[in-house]
CSV table of C-alpha atoms and ligand atoms in Angstrom, one decimal:
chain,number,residue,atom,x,y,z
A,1,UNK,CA,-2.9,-26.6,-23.2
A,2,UNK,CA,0.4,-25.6,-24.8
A,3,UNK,CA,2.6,-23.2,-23.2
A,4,UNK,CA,3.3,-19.9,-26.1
A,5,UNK,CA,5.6,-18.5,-23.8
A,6,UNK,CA,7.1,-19.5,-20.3
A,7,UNK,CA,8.7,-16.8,-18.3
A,8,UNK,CA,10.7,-17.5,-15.1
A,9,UNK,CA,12.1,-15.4,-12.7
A,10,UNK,CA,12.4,-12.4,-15.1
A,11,UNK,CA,14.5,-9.6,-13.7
A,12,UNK,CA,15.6,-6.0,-14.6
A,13,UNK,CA,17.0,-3.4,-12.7
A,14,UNK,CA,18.3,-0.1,-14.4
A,15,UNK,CA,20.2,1.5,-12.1
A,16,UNK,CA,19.4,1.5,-8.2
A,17,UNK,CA,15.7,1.4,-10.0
A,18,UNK,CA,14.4,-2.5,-9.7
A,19,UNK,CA,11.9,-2.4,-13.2
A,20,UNK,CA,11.0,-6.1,-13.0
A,21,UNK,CA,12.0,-7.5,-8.9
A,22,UNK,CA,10.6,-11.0,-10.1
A,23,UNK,CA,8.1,-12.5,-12.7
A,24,UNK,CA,7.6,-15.7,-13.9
A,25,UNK,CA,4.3,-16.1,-16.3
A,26,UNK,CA,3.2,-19.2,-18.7
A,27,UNK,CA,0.8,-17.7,-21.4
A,28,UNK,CA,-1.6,-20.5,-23.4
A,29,UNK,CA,-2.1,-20.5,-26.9
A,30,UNK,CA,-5.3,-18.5,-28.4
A,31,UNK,CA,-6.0,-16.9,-24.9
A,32,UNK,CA,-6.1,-13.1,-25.0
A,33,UNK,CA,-3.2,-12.8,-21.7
A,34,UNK,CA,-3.8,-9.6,-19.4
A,35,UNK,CA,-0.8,-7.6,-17.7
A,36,UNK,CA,-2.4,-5.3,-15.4
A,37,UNK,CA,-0.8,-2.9,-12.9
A,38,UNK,CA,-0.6,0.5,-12.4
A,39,UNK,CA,2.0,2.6,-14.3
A,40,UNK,CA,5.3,2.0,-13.3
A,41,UNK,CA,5.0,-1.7,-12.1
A,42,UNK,CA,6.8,-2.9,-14.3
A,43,UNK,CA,4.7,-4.3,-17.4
A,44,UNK,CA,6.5,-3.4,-20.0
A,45,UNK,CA,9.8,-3.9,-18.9
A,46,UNK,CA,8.6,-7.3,-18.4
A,47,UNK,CA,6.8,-7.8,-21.4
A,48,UNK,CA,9.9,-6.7,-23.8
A,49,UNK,CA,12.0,-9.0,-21.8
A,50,UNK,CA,9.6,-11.6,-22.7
A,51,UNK,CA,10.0,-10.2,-26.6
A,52,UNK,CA,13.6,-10.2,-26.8
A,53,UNK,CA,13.5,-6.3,-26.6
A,54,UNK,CA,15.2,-6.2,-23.6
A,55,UNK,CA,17.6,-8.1,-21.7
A,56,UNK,CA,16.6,-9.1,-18.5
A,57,UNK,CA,19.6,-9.3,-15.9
A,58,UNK,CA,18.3,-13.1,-15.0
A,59,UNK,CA,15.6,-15.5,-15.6
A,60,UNK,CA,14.8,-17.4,-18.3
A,61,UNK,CA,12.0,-16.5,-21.3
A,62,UNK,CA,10.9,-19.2,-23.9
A,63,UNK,CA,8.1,-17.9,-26.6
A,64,UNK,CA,7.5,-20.3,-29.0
A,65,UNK,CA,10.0,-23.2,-28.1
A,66,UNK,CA,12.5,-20.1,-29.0
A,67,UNK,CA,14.7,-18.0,-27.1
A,68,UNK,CA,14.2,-14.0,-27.8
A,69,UNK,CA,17.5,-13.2,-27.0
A,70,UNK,CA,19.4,-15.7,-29.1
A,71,UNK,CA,17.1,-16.6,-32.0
A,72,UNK,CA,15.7,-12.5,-32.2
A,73,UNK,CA,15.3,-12.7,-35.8
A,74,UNK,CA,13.7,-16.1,-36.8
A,75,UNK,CA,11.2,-15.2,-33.2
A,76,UNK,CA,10.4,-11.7,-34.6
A,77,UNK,CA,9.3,-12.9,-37.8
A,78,UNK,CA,6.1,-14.9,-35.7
A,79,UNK,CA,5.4,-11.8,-33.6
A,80,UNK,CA,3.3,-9.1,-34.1
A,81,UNK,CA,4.4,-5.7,-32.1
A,82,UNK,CA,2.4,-2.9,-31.7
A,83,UNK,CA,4.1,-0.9,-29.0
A,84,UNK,CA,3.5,1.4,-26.6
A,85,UNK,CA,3.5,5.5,-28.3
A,86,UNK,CA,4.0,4.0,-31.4
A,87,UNK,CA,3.9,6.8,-33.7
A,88,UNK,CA,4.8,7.2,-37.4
A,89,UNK,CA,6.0,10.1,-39.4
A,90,UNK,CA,3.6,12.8,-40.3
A,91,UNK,CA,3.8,12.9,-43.6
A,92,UNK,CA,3.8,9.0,-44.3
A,93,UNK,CA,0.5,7.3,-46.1
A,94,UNK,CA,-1.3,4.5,-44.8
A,95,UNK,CA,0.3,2.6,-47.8
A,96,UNK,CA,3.7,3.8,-47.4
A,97,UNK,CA,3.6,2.4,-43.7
A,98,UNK,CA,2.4,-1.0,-45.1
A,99,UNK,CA,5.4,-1.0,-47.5
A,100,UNK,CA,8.0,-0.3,-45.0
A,101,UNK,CA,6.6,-2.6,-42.3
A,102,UNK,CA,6.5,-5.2,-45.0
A,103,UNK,CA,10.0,-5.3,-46.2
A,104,UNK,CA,11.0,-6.3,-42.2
A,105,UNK,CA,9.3,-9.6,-42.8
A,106,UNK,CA,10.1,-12.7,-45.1
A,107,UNK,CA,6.5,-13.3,-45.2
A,108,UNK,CA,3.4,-11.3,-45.3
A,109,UNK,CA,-0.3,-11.5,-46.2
A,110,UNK,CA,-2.0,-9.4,-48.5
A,111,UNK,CA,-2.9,-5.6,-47.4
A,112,UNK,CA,-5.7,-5.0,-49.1
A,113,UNK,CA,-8.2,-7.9,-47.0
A,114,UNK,CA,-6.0,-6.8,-44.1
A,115,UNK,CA,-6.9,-3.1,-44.6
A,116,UNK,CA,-10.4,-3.8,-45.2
A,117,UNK,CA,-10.9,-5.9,-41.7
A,118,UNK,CA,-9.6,-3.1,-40.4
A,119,UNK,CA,-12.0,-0.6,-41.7
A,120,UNK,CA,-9.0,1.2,-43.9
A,121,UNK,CA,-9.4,0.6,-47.0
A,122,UNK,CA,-10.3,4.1,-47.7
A,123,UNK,CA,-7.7,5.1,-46.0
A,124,UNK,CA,-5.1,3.6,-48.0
A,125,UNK,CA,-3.7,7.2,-49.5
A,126,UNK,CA,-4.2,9.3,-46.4
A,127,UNK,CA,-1.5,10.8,-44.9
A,128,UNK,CA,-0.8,9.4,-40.9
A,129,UNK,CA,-1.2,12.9,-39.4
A,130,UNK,CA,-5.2,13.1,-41.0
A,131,UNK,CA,-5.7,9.5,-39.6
A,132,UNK,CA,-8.5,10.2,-36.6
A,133,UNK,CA,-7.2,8.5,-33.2
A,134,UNK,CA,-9.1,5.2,-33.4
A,135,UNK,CA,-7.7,4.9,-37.4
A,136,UNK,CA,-3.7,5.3,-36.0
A,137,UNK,CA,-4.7,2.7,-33.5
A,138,UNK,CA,-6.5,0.1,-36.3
A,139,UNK,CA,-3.3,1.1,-38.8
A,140,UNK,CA,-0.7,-0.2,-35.8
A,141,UNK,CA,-3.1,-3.4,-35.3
A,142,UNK,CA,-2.8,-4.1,-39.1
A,143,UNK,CA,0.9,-3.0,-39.4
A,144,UNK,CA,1.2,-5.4,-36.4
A,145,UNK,CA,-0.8,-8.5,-37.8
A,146,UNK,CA,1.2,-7.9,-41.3
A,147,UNK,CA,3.3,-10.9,-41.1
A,148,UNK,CA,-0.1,-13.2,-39.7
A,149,UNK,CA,2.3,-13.6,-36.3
A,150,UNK,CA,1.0,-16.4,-33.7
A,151,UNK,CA,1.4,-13.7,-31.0
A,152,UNK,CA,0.7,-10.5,-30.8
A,153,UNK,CA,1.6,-7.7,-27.8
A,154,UNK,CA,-0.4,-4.6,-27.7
A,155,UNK,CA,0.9,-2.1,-25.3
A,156,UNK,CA,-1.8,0.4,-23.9
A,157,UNK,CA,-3.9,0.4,-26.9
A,158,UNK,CA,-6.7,2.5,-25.6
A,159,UNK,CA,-4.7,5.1,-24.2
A,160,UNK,CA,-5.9,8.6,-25.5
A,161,UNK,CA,-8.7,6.6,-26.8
A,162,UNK,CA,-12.5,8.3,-26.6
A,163,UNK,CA,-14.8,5.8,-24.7
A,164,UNK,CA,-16.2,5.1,-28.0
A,165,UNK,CA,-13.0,4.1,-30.2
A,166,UNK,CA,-12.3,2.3,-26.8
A,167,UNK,CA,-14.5,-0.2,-27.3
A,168,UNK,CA,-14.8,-0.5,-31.0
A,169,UNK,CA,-10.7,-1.2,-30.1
A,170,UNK,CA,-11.7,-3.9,-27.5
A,171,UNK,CA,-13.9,-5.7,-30.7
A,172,UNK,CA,-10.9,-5.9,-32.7
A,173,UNK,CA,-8.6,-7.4,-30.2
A,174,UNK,CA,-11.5,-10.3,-29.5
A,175,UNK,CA,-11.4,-10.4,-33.4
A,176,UNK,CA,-7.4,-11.1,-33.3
A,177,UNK,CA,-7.8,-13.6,-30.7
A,178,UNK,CA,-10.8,-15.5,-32.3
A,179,UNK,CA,-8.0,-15.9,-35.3
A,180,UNK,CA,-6.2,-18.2,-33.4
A,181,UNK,CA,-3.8,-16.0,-32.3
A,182,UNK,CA,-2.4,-15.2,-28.4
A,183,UNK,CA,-3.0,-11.8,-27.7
A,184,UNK,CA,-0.5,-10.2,-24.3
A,185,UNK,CA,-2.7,-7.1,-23.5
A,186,UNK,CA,-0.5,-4.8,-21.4
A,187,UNK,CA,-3.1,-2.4,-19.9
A,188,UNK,CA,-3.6,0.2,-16.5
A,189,UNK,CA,-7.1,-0.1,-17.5
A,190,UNK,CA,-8.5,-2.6,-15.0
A,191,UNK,CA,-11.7,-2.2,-16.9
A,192,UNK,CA,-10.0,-3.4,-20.1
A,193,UNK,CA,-8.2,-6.1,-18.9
A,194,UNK,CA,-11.8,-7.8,-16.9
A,195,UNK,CA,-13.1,-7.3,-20.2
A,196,UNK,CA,-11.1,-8.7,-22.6
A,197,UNK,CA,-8.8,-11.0,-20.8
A,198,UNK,CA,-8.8,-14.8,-20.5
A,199,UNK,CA,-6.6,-14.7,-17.6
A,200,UNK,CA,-4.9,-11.8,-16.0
A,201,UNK,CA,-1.6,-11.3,-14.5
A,202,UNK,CA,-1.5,-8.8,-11.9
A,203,UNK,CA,1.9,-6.4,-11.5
A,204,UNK,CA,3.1,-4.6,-8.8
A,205,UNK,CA,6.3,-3.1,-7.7
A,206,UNK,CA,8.1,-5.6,-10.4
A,207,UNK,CA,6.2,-8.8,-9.0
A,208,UNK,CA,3.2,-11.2,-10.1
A,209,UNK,CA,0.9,-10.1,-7.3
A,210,UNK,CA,-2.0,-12.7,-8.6
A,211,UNK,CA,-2.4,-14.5,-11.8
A,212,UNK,CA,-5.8,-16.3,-12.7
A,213,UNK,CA,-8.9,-15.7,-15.1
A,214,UNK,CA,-11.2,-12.5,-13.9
A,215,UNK,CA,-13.7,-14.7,-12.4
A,216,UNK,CA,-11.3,-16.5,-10.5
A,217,UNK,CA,-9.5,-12.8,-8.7
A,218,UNK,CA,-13.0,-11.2,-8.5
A,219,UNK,CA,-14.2,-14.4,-6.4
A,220,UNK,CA,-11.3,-15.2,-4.4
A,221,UNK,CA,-11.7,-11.6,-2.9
A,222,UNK,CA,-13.8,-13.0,0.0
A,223,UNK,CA,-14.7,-9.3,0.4
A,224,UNK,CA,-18.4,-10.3,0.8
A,225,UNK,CA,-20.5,-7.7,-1.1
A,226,UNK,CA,-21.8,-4.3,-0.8
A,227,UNK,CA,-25.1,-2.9,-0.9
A,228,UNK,CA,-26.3,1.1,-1.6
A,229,UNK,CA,-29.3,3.0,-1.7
A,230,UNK,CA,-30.3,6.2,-1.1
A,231,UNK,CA,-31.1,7.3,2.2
A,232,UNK,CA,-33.9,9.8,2.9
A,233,UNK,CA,-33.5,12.6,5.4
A,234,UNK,CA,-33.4,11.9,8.6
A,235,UNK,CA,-32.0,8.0,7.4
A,236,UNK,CA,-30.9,6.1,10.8
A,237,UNK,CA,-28.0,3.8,10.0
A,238,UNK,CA,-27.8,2.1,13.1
A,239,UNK,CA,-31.1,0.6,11.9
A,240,UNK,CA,-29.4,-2.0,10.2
A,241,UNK,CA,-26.7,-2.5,12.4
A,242,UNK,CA,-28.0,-5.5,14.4
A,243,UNK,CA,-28.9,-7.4,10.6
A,244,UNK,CA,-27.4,-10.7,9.9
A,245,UNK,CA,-24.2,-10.4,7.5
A,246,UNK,CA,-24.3,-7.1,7.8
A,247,UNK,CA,-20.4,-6.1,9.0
A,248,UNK,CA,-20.6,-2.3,8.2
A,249,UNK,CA,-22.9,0.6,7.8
A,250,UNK,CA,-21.3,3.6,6.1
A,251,UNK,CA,-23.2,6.8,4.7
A,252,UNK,CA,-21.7,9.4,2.2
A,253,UNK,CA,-23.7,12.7,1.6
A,254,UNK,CA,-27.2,10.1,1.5
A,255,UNK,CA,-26.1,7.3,0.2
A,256,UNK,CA,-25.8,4.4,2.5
A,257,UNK,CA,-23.1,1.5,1.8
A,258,UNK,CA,-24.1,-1.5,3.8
A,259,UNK,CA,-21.4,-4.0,3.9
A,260,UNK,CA,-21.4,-7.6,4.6
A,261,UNK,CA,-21.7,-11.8,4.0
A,262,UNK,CA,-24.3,-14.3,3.0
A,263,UNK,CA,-27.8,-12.9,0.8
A,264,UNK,CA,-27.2,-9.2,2.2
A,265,UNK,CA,-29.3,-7.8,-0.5
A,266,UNK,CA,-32.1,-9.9,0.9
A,267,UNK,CA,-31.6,-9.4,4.5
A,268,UNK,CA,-31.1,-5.5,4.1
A,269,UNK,CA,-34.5,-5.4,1.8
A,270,UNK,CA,-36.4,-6.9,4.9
A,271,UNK,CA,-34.9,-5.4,7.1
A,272,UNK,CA,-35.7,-1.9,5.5
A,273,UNK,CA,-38.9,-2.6,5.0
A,274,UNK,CA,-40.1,-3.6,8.4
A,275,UNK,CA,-39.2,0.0,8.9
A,276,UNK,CA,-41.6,0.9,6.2
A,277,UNK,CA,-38.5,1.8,4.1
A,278,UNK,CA,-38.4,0.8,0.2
A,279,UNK,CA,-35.6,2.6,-1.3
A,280,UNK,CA,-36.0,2.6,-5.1
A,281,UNK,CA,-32.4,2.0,-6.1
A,282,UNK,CA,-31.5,-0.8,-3.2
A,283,UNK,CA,-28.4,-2.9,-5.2
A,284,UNK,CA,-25.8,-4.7,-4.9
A,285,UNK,CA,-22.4,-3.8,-5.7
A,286,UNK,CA,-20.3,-6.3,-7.8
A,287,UNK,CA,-16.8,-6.5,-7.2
A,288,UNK,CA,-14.4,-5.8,-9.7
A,289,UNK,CA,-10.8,-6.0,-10.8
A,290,UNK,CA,-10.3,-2.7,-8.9
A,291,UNK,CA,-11.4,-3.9,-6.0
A,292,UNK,CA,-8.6,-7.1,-6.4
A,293,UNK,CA,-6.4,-4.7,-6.9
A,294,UNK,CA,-6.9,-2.8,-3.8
A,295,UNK,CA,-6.9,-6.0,-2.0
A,296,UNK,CA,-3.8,-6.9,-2.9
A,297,UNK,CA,-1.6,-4.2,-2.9
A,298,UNK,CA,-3.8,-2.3,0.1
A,299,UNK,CA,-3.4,0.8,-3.4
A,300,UNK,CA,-5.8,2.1,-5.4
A,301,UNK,CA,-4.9,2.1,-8.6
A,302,UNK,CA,-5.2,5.4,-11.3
A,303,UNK,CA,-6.6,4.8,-14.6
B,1,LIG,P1,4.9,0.0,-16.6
B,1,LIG,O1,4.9,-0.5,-18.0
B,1,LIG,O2,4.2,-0.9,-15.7
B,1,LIG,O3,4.4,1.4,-16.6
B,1,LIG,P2,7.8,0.2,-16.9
B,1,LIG,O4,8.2,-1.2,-17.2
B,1,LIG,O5,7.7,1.1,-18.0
B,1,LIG,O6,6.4,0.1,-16.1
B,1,LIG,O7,8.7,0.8,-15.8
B,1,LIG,C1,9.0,0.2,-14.5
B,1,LIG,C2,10.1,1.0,-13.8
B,1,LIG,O8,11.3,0.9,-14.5
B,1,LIG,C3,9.7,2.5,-13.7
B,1,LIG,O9,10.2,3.0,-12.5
B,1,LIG,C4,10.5,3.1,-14.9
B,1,LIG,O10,10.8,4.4,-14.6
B,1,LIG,C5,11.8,2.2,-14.9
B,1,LIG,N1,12.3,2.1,-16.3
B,1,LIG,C6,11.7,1.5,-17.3
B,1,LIG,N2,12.5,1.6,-18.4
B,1,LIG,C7,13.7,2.2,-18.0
B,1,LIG,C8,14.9,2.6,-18.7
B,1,LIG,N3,15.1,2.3,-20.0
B,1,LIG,N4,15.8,3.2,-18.0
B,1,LIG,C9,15.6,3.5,-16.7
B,1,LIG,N5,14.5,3.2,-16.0
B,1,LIG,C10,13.5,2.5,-16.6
């Protein structure tokens, strides 16, 4: 595996305000990378550290063999940056925003494939303003791919998106990365980040809570499963109290959440129906990256 970017012991503080306390991260190349946490933790701070952007108080950032503070310009050529609120004038076509972003680059590729894998190519004369959500976020991708970078960030991408465009979104960033490229997905979506993500760094309070692929942080929960169904009147919980695995019994309004270890669908299914009880929608729970979250940090956290 080769290392795109090795970050150690990255800290910023602004302030009595500690943005980034300390994170050290190795992303691989052609891995779509995951920075989760919830707002405030520190993500971006961290991530334009990593970009040159910023500059951390300490710690050390290589991305690309190259060092963003020191060699910004030859670095920022190879990156593609599509950051967080971007926004462009009103008034300022689709081509217009292709010219301009071009003329920052020593190298581009041609707009016109680029515009038409990204579903714009009859969009070319619109003004930015009449560009529907989704469109502004495909026109940042392409203004971001322009100079065919090896990396690319994407800052909150789906934000303000429709559930719709959110996906559609997630398809082009699987696109990007099946380019070749490395993809840092900065997201509070935990959703997002289990779904897209090769591996996921976890970010709280300025520090690397967990770092491993979603598998890996959904499994290493140990938090046994749960199991729901709908109780009917009348529903006695302690029923299932004395059942193997079984470690808790909860009920809210009639649902019943049975937690516990070991085949606890199966042992919850029998034990139900020695009582003559066969709830229709008995299931298991899967655990997700919420629920590594929580874990963690002992914090739910707000998407
Ligand atoms: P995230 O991207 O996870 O939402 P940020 O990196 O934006 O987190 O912010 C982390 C913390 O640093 C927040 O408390 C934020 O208010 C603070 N912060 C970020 N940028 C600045 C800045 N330029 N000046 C002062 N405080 C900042």
């Amino acid at each position: 595996m080769t290392n795109i970017i090795e970050a150690t012991h990255l800290r910023k503080t602004y302030g009595d305000t500690v943005a980034v306390a300390d994170v050290s991260l190795t992303v691989q190349k052609g891995e779509i990378f995951g920075i989760v946490g919830p707002n405030g933790a520190g993500k971006t701070t961290a991530v334009e550290s990593i970009m040159g952007l910023r500059k951390p108080d300490s710690g050390t950032v290589s991305v690309l063999g190259l060092d963003p503070q020191t060699q910004a310009q030859e670095l920022r050529q190879r990156l593609g940056i599509q950051l967080q609120e971007a926004s462009l004038p009103d008034y300022m076509k689709v081509w217009e925003a292709l010219d301009l972003f071009a003329s920052f680059y020593k190298q581009t590729v041609p707009w016109e494939p680029l515009l038409a894998q990204w579903g714009l190519s009859e969009k070319r004369n619109t003004r930015f303003k009449n560009l529907s959500g989704g469109q502004k976020q495909r026109l940042f991708i392409a203004l971001a791919l322009l100079n065919d970078p090896e990396v690319i960030f994407l800052d909150e991408l789906t934000t303000g998106l429709d559930p719709q465009t959110r996906r559609a979104t997630w398809d082009v960033v699987r696109a990007i990365r099946d380019q070749g490229k490395t993809v840092i997905l900065v997201t509070h979506f935990m959703d997002e980040a289990e779904e897209l993500a090769d591996r996921i760094a976890v970010i709280d309070q300025g520090k690397v809570a967990a770092l491993d692929t979603p598998r890996v942080l959904i499994q290493g929960l140990q938090a046994g499963s749960t199991v729901r169904f709908t109780g009917r009147n009348g529903f006695d919980a302690a029923l299932l109290k004395g059942v193997e695995g079984v470690t808790a019994v909860t009920q809210q309004a009639q649902q019943i959440i049975v937690k516990g270890d070991g085949p606890l669908l199966a042992r919850v299914a029998a034990a139900l129906s020695q009582h003559d009880i066969v709830p229709a929608d008995l299931r298991v729970e899967q655990a997700d990256l919420e629920d590594v979250f929580l874990a963690l940090t002992g914090r739910e956290i707000r998407s």
